[in-house]
Amino acid sequence: MKRTIDLNCDLGESFGAWRMGDDDAVMPYISSANIACGYHAGDPDTMRRTVALALRAKVAIGAHVSLPDLAGFGRREMRVSADEAHAMTLYQVGALAAFARAAGTRLAHVKPHGALYNMAARDAALADAIARAVHAFDPALRLVGLAGSELPSAGERAGLAVAHEAFADRRYEAGGSLVSRREADAVIHDVDAAVAQALALARGEAITARSGVPLCVRADTICVHGDRADAGTFAHRLHAALLGAGIAIANPASGRIA
């Protein structure tokens, strides 16, 4: 049976006159789009345009929910209660779902962003609150979270389908967490090195943690960061490398295979 992998990317992260990423260049090479919902990035017009772009490309649409932190791009931790996390998740999912419905489609998944993602990876109560909000909105949605962390576990407890996520261009600690972005070597900027890591993840092979030890990471979906300066080129290179290795690119929602 041919191996398949979902490629997801965080998109729709422009806001007003401020531009982030190259969504048009990335979209043809992915299978799932995580669209910002206005809390860390994005605005109503950007959300509408990004949904339309994903729909034309037959890419699964997901809500990229965040802490309310436009100035910090959602990467600064905030003390929030479980009830607050539940409410802000429901609010953002509902906002993006309105644009999807107006375009004649529906959401397929939800993925937290930045600090909220990392907090929910560690904190079971916070992860449960997010998972409950997703289930309350639509139990058919898939919850995406850091592989092996509290977030996919919470999704399973809530009765959701989950996707364990791995990263092509992020370095890992030996325990499976991501190296903090406060560290200089958190991101793999070299395209060849990032593609090599993604291929290993897609094949189910061990990668190398920052400490030098081998690390096995479950990868139902692999993230391609849309805020890289070379995001379009990287997505193209990775897409070609996966296909060249006999690995199909598909999302569970539509079954689209590249």
PDB file of N, CA and C in Angstrom, residues 168-209:
ATOM      1  N   ALA A 168       8.465  19.899   9.747  1.00  0.00           N
ATOM      2  CA  ALA A 168       9.583  19.759   8.818  1.00  0.00           C
ATOM      3  C   ALA A 168      10.750  20.637   9.213  1.00  0.00           C
ATOM      4  N   ASP A 169      10.467  21.845   9.666  1.00  0.00           N
ATOM      5  CA  ASP A 169      11.530  22.840   9.835  1.00  0.00           C
ATOM      6  C   ASP A 169      11.696  23.321  11.272  1.00  0.00           C
ATOM      7  N   ARG A 170      11.298  22.501  12.244  1.00  0.00           N
ATOM      8  CA  ARG A 170      11.532  22.834  13.654  1.00  0.00           C
ATOM      9  C   ARG A 170      12.421  21.769  14.282  1.00  0.00           C
ATOM     10  N   ARG A 171      13.291  22.195  15.184  1.00  0.00           N
ATOM     11  CA  ARG A 171      14.129  21.250  15.905  1.00  0.00           C
ATOM     12  C   ARG A 171      13.387  20.752  17.149  1.00  0.00           C
ATOM     13  N   TYR A 172      13.718  19.536  17.537  1.00  0.00           N
ATOM     14  CA  TYR A 172      13.064  18.874  18.660  1.00  0.00           C
ATOM     15  C   TYR A 172      14.021  18.683  19.827  1.00  0.00           C
ATOM     16  N   GLU A 173      13.450  18.747  21.037  1.00  0.00           N
ATOM     17  CA  GLU A 173      14.169  18.312  22.219  1.00  0.00           C
ATOM     18  C   GLU A 173      14.067  16.789  22.301  1.00  0.00           C
ATOM     19  N   ALA A 174      14.906  16.184  23.128  1.00  0.00           N
ATOM     20  CA  ALA A 174      14.957  14.722  23.207  1.00  0.00           C
ATOM     21  C   ALA A 174      13.628  14.114  23.666  1.00  0.00           C
ATOM     22  N   GLY A 175      12.833  14.869  24.444  1.00  0.00           N
ATOM     23  CA  GLY A 175      11.553  14.366  24.935  1.00  0.00           C
ATOM     24  C   GLY A 175      10.402  14.483  23.954  1.00  0.00           C
ATOM     25  N   GLY A 176      10.656  15.084  22.783  1.00  0.00           N
ATOM     26  CA  GLY A 176       9.605  15.213  21.776  1.00  0.00           C
ATOM     27  C   GLY A 176       8.957  16.578  21.707  1.00  0.00           C
ATOM     28  N   SER A 177       9.308  17.494  22.610  1.00  0.00           N
ATOM     29  CA  SER A 177       8.788  18.861  22.523  1.00  0.00           C
ATOM     30  C   SER A 177       9.612  19.645  21.500  1.00  0.00           C
ATOM     31  N   LEU A 178       9.048  20.756  21.040  1.00  0.00           N
ATOM     32  CA  LEU A 178       9.764  21.609  20.099  1.00  0.00           C
ATOM     33  C   LEU A 178      10.752  22.499  20.839  1.00  0.00           C
ATOM     34  N   VAL A 179      11.894  22.732  20.232  1.00  0.00           N
ATOM     35  CA  VAL A 179      12.841  23.695  20.787  1.00  0.00           C
ATOM     36  C   VAL A 179      12.173  25.071  20.788  1.00  0.00           C
ATOM     37  N   SER A 180      12.241  25.773  21.889  1.00  0.00           N
ATOM     38  CA  SER A 180      11.598  27.085  22.008  1.00  0.00           C
ATOM     39  C   SER A 180      12.107  28.042  20.940  1.00  0.00           C
ATOM     40  N   ARG A 181      11.197  28.842  20.422  1.00  0.00           N
ATOM     41  CA  ARG A 181      11.588  29.850  19.427  1.00  0.00           C
ATOM     42  C   ARG A 181      12.487  30.931  20.021  1.00  0.00           C
ATOM     43  N   ARG A 182      12.616  30.943  21.324  1.00  0.00           N
ATOM     44  CA  ARG A 182      13.568  31.876  21.938  1.00  0.00           C
ATOM     45  C   ARG A 182      15.009  31.424  21.704  1.00  0.00           C
ATOM     46  N   GLU A 183      15.185  30.173  21.311  1.00  0.00           N
ATOM     47  CA  GLU A 183      16.516  29.640  21.042  1.00  0.00           C
ATOM     48  C   GLU A 183      16.899  29.894  19.590  1.00  0.00           C
ATOM     49  N   ALA A 184      18.159  30.195  19.349  1.00  0.00           N
ATOM     50  CA  ALA A 184      18.618  30.563  18.005  1.00  0.00           C
ATOM     51  C   ALA A 184      18.471  29.439  16.996  1.00  0.00           C
ATOM     52  N   ASP A 185      18.529  28.186  17.459  1.00  0.00           N
ATOM     53  CA  ASP A 185      18.482  27.060  16.523  1.00  0.00           C
ATOM     54  C   ASP A 185      17.126  26.367  16.487  1.00  0.00           C
ATOM     55  N   ALA A 186      16.066  27.077  16.876  1.00  0.00           N
ATOM     56  CA  ALA A 186      14.732  26.469  16.936  1.00  0.00           C
ATOM     57  C   ALA A 186      14.198  26.097  15.559  1.00  0.00           C
ATOM     58  N   VAL A 187      14.551  26.892  14.545  1.00  0.00           N
ATOM     59  CA  VAL A 187      14.041  26.694  13.186  1.00  0.00           C
ATOM     60  C   VAL A 187      15.164  26.185  12.286  1.00  0.00           C
ATOM     61  N   ILE A 188      14.837  25.208  11.454  1.00  0.00           N
ATOM     62  CA  ILE A 188      15.787  24.699  10.464  1.00  0.00           C
ATOM     63  C   ILE A 188      15.635  25.563   9.219  1.00  0.00           C
ATOM     64  N   HIS A 189      16.550  26.481   9.012  1.00  0.00           N
ATOM     65  CA  HIS A 189      16.435  27.403   7.886  1.00  0.00           C
ATOM     66  C   HIS A 189      16.926  26.789   6.574  1.00  0.00           C
ATOM     67  N   ASP A 190      17.851  25.861   6.658  1.00  0.00           N
ATOM     68  CA  ASP A 190      18.387  25.224   5.459  1.00  0.00           C
ATOM     69  C   ASP A 190      17.321  24.328   4.821  1.00  0.00           C
ATOM     70  N   VAL A 191      16.971  24.613   3.575  1.00  0.00           N
ATOM     71  CA  VAL A 191      15.885  23.890   2.913  1.00  0.00           C
ATOM     72  C   VAL A 191      16.207  22.402   2.786  1.00  0.00           C
ATOM     73  N   ASP A 192      17.430  22.067   2.390  1.00  0.00           N
ATOM     74  CA  ASP A 192      17.792  20.660   2.231  1.00  0.00           C
ATOM     75  C   ASP A 192      17.650  19.895   3.547  1.00  0.00           C
ATOM     76  N   ALA A 193      18.081  20.503   4.650  1.00  0.00           N
ATOM     77  CA  ALA A 193      17.994  19.843   5.946  1.00  0.00           C
ATOM     78  C   ALA A 193      16.536  19.663   6.380  1.00  0.00           C
ATOM     79  N   ALA A 194      15.709  20.679   6.138  1.00  0.00           N
ATOM     80  CA  ALA A 194      14.296  20.588   6.508  1.00  0.00           C
ATOM     81  C   ALA A 194      13.577  19.543   5.663  1.00  0.00           C
ATOM     82  N   VAL A 195      13.881  19.485   4.373  1.00  0.00           N
ATOM     83  CA  VAL A 195      13.278  18.468   3.499  1.00  0.00           C
ATOM     84  C   VAL A 195      13.696  17.074   3.955  1.00  0.00           C
ATOM     85  N   ALA A 196      14.959  16.911   4.321  1.00  0.00           N
ATOM     86  CA  ALA A 196      15.443  15.610   4.784  1.00  0.00           C
ATOM     87  C   ALA A 196      14.717  15.182   6.055  1.00  0.00           C
ATOM     88  N   GLN A 197      14.505  16.124   6.977  1.00  0.00           N
ATOM     89  CA  GLN A 197      13.779  15.782   8.204  1.00  0.00           C
ATOM     90  C   GLN A 197      12.347  15.389   7.881  1.00  0.00           C
ATOM     91  N   ALA A 198      11.693  16.121   6.979  1.00  0.00           N
ATOM     92  CA  ALA A 198      10.316  15.803   6.611  1.00  0.00           C
ATOM     93  C   ALA A 198      10.211  14.427   5.962  1.00  0.00           C
ATOM     94  N   LEU A 199      11.156  14.085   5.109  1.00  0.00           N
ATOM     95  CA  LEU A 199      11.139  12.765   4.482  1.00  0.00           C
ATOM     96  C   LEU A 199      11.275  11.665   5.524  1.00  0.00           C
ATOM     97  N   ALA A 200      12.162  11.858   6.487  1.00  0.00           N
ATOM     98  CA  ALA A 200      12.319  10.860   7.547  1.00  0.00           C
ATOM     99  C   ALA A 200      11.021  10.716   8.345  1.00  0.00           C
ATOM    100  N   LEU A 201      10.387  11.835   8.678  1.00  0.00           N
ATOM    101  CA  LEU A 201       9.135  11.796   9.416  1.00  0.00           C
ATOM    102  C   LEU A 201       8.052  11.069   8.627  1.00  0.00           C
ATOM    103  N   ALA A 202       7.940  11.371   7.339  1.00  0.00           N
ATOM    104  CA  ALA A 202       6.920  10.752   6.502  1.00  0.00           C
ATOM    105  C   ALA A 202       7.135   9.250   6.349  1.00  0.00           C
ATOM    106  N   ARG A 203       8.386   8.823   6.401  1.00  0.00           N
ATOM    107  CA  ARG A 203       8.708   7.394   6.278  1.00  0.00           C
ATOM    108  C   ARG A 203       8.610   6.655   7.610  1.00  0.00           C
ATOM    109  N   GLY A 204       8.392   7.396   8.698  1.00  0.00           N
ATOM    110  CA  GLY A 204       8.351   6.768   9.999  1.00  0.00           C
ATOM    111  C   GLY A 204       9.724   6.470  10.563  1.00  0.00           C
ATOM    112  N   GLU A 205      10.730   7.177  10.073  1.00  0.00           N
ATOM    113  CA  GLU A 205      12.096   6.973  10.532  1.00  0.00           C
ATOM    114  C   GLU A 205      12.432   7.942  11.663  1.00  0.00           C
ATOM    115  N   ALA A 206      13.446   7.621  12.439  1.00  0.00           N
ATOM    116  CA  ALA A 206      13.881   8.497  13.520  1.00  0.00           C
ATOM    117  C   ALA A 206      14.544   9.743  12.946  1.00  0.00           C
ATOM    118  N   ILE A 207      14.366  10.857  13.632  1.00  0.00           N
ATOM    119  CA  ILE A 207      15.085  12.088  13.319  1.00  0.00           C
ATOM    120  C   ILE A 207      16.081  12.334  14.451  1.00  0.00           C
ATOM    121  N   THR A 208      16.864  13.381  14.349  1.00  0.00           N
ATOM    122  CA  THR A 208      17.864  13.669  15.369  1.00  0.00           C
ATOM    123  C   THR A 208      17.422  14.851  16.219  1.00  0.00           C
ATOM    124  N   ALA A 209      17.306  14.619  17.519  1.00  0.00           N
ATOM    125  CA  ALA A 209      16.957  15.701  18.439  1.00  0.00           C
ATOM    126  C   ALA A 209      18.133  16.655  18.570  1.00  0.00           C
TER     127      ALA A 209
END
